[in-house]
PDB file of N, CA and C and ligand atoms in Angstrom:
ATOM      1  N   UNK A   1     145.236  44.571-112.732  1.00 81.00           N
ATOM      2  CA  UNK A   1     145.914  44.679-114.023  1.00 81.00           C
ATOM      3  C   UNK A   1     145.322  45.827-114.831  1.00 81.00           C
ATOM      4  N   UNK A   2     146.035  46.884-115.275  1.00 90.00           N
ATOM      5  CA  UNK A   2     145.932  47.691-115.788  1.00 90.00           C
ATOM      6  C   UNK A   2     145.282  47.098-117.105  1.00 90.00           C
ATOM      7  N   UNK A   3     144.260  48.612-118.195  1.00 95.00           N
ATOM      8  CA  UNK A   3     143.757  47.930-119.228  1.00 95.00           C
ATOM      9  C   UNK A   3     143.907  49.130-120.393  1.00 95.00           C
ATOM     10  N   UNK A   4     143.976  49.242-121.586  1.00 95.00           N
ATOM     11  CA  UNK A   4     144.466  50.189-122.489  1.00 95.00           C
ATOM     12  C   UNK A   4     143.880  50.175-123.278  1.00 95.00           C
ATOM     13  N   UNK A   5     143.597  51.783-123.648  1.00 96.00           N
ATOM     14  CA  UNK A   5     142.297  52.673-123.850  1.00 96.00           C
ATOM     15  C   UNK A   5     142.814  53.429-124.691  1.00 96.00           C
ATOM     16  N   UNK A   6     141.709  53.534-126.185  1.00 95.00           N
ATOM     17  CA  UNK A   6     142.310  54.404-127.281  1.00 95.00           C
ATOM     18  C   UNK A   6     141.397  55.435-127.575  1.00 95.00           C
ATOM     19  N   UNK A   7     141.213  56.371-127.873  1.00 96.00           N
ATOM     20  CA  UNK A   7     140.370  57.817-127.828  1.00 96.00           C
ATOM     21  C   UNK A   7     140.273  57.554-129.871  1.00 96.00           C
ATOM     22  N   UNK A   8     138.951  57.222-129.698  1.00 96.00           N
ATOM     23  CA  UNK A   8     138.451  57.317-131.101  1.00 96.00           C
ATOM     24  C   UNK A   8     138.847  57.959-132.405  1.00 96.00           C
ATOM     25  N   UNK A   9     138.874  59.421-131.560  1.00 97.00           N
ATOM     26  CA  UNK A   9     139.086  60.218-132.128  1.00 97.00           C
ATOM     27  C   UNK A   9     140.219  61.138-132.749  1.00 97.00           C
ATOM     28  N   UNK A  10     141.346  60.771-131.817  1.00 96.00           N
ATOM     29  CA  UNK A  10     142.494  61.164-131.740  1.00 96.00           C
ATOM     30  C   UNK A  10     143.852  59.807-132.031  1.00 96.00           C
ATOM     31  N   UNK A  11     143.054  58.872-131.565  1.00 92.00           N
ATOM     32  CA  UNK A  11     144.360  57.213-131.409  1.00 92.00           C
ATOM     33  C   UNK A  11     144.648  57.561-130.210  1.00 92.00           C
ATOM     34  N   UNK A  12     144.703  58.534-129.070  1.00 94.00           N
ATOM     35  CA  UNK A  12     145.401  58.625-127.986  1.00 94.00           C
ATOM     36  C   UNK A  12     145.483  57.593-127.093  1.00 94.00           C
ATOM     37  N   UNK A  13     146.553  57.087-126.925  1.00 93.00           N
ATOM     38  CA  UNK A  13     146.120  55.602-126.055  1.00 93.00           C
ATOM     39  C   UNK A  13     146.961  55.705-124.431  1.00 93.00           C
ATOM     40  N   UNK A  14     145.574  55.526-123.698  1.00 94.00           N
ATOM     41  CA  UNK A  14     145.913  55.209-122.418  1.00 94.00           C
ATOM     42  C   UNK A  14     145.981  54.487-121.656  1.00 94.00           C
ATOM     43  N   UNK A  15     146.687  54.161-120.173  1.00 93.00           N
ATOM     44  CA  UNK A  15     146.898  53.161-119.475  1.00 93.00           C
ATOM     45  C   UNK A  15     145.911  53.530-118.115  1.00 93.00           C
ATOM     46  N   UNK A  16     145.181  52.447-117.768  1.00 95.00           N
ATOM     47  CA  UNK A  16     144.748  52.417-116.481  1.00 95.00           C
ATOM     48  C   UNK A  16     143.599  51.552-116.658  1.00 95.00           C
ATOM     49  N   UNK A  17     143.129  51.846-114.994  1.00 95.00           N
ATOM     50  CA  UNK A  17     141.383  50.830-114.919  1.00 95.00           C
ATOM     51  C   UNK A  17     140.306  51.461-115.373  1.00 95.00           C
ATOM     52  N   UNK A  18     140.586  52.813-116.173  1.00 95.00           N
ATOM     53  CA  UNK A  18     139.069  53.184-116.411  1.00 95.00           C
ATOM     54  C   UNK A  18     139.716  54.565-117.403  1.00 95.00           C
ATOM     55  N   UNK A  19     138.954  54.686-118.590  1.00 96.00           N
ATOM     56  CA  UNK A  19     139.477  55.917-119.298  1.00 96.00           C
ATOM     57  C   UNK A  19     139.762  57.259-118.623  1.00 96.00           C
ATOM     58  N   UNK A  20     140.002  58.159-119.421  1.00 96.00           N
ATOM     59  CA  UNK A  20     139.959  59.462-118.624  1.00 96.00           C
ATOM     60  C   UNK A  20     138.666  60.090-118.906  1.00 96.00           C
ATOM     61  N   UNK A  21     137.432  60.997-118.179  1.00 97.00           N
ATOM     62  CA  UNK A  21     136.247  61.082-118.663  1.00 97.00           C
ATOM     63  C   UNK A  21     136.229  62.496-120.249  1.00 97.00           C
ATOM     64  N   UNK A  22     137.291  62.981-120.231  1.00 98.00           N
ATOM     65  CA  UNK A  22     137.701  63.834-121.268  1.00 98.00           C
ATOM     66  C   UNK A  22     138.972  63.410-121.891  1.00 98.00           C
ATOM     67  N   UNK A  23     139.379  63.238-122.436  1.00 97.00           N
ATOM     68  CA  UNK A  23     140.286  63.121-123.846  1.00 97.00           C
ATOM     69  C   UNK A  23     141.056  64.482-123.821  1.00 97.00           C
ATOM     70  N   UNK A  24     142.279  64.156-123.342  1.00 97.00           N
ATOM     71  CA  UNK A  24     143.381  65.070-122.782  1.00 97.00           C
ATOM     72  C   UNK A  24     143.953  66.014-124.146  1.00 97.00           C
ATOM     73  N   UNK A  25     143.812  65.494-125.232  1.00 97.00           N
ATOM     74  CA  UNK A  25     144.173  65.758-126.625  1.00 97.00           C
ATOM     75  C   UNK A  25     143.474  65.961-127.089  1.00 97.00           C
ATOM     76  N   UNK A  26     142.455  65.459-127.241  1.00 98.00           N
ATOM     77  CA  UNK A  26     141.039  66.199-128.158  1.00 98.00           C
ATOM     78  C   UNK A  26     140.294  67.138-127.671  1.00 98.00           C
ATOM     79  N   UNK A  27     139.754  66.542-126.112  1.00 98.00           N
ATOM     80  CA  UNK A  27     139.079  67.112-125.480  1.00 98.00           C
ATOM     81  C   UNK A  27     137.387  66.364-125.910  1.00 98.00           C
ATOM     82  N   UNK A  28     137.880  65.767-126.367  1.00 98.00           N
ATOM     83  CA  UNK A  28     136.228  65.170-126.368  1.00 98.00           C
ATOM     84  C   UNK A  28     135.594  64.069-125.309  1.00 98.00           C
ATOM     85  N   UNK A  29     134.751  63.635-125.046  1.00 98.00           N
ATOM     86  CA  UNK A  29     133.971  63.581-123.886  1.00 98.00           C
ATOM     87  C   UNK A  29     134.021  62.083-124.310  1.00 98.00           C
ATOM     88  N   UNK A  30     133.742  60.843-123.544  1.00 97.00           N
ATOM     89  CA  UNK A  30     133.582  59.455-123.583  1.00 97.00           C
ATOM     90  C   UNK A  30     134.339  59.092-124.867  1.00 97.00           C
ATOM     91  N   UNK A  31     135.125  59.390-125.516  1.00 97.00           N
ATOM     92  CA  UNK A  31     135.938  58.818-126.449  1.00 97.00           C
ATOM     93  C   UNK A  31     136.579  57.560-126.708  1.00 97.00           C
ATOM     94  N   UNK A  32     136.922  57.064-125.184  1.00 97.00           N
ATOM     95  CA  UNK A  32     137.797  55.620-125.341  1.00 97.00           C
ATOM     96  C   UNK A  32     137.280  54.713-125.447  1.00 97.00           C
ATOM     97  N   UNK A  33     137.694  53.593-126.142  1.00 97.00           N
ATOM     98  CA  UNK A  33     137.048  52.471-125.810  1.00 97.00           C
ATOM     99  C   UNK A  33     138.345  51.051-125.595  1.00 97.00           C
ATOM    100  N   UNK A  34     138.144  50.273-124.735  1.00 97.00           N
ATOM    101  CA  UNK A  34     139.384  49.466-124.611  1.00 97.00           C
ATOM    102  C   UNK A  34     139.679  48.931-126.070  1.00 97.00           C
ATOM    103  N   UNK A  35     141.103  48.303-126.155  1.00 95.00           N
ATOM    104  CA  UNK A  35     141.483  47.629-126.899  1.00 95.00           C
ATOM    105  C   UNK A  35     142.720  46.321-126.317  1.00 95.00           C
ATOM    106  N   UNK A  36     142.637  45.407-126.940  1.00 93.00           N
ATOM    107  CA  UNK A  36     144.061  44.700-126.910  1.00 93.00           C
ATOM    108  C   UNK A  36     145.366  45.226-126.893  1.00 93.00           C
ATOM    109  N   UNK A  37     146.033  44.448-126.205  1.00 89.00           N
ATOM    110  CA  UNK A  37     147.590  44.486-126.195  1.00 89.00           C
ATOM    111  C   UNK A  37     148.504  44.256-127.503  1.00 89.00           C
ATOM    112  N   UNK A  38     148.020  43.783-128.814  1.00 91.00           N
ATOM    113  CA  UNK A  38     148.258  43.868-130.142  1.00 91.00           C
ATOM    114  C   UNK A  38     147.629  44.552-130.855  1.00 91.00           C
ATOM    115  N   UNK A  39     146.562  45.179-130.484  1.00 89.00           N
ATOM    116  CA  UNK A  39     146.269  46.477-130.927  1.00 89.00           C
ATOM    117  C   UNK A  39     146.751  47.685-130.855  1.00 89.00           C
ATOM    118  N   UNK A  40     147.164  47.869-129.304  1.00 86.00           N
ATOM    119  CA  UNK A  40     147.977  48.927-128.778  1.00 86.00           C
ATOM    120  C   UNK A  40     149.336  49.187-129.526  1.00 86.00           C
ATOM    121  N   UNK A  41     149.965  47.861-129.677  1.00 87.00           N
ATOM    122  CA  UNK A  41     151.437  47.420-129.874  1.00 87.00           C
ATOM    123  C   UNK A  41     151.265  48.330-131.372  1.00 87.00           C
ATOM    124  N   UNK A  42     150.537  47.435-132.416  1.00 87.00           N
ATOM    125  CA  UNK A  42     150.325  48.026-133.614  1.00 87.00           C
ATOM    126  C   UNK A  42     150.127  49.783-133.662  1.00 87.00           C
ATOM    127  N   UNK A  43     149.371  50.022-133.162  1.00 81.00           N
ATOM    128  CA  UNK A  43     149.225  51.400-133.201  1.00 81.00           C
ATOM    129  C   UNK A  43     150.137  52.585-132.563  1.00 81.00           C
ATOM    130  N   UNK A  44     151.078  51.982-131.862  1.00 81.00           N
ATOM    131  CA  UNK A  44     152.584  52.495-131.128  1.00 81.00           C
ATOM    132  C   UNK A  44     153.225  52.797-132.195  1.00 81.00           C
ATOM    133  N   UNK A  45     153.315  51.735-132.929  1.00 83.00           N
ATOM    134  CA  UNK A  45     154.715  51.292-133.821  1.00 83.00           C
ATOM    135  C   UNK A  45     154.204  52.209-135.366  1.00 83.00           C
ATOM    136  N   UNK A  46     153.356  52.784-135.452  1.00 71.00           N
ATOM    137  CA  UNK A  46     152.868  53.792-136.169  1.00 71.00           C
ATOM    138  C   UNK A  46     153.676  54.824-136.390  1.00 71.00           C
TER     139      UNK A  46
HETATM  140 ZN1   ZN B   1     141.329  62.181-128.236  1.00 60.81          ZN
END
C-alpha cells in the first residue's frame, strides 16, 4: 500500500513507499515527511 508524502517546504505531495530523496519542486534534500489520507485530501482541495 502506497503512502503520501508532503515536502515541507513546498506542500508538494507525493505518492509511493518512500519519498523522493530531492524535492522535484524545490529541490531541497529530505523534505518529506508522511502524512494522512485527510491530510492529503485537505491540502488537495486548497
Ligand atoms: Zn518541495
Amino acid at each position: 500500500m502506497k503512502k503520501i508524502w508532503r515536502c515541507t517546504v513546498c506542500n508538494d505531495i507525493h505518492y509511493g513507499n518512500c519519498p523522493p530523496a530531492v524535492c522535484p519542486t524545490c529541490r531541497v534534500k529530505n523534505a518529506y515527511v508522511e502524512i494522512d489520507k485527510s491530510e492529503a485530501r485537505f491540502i488537495m482541495e486548497l
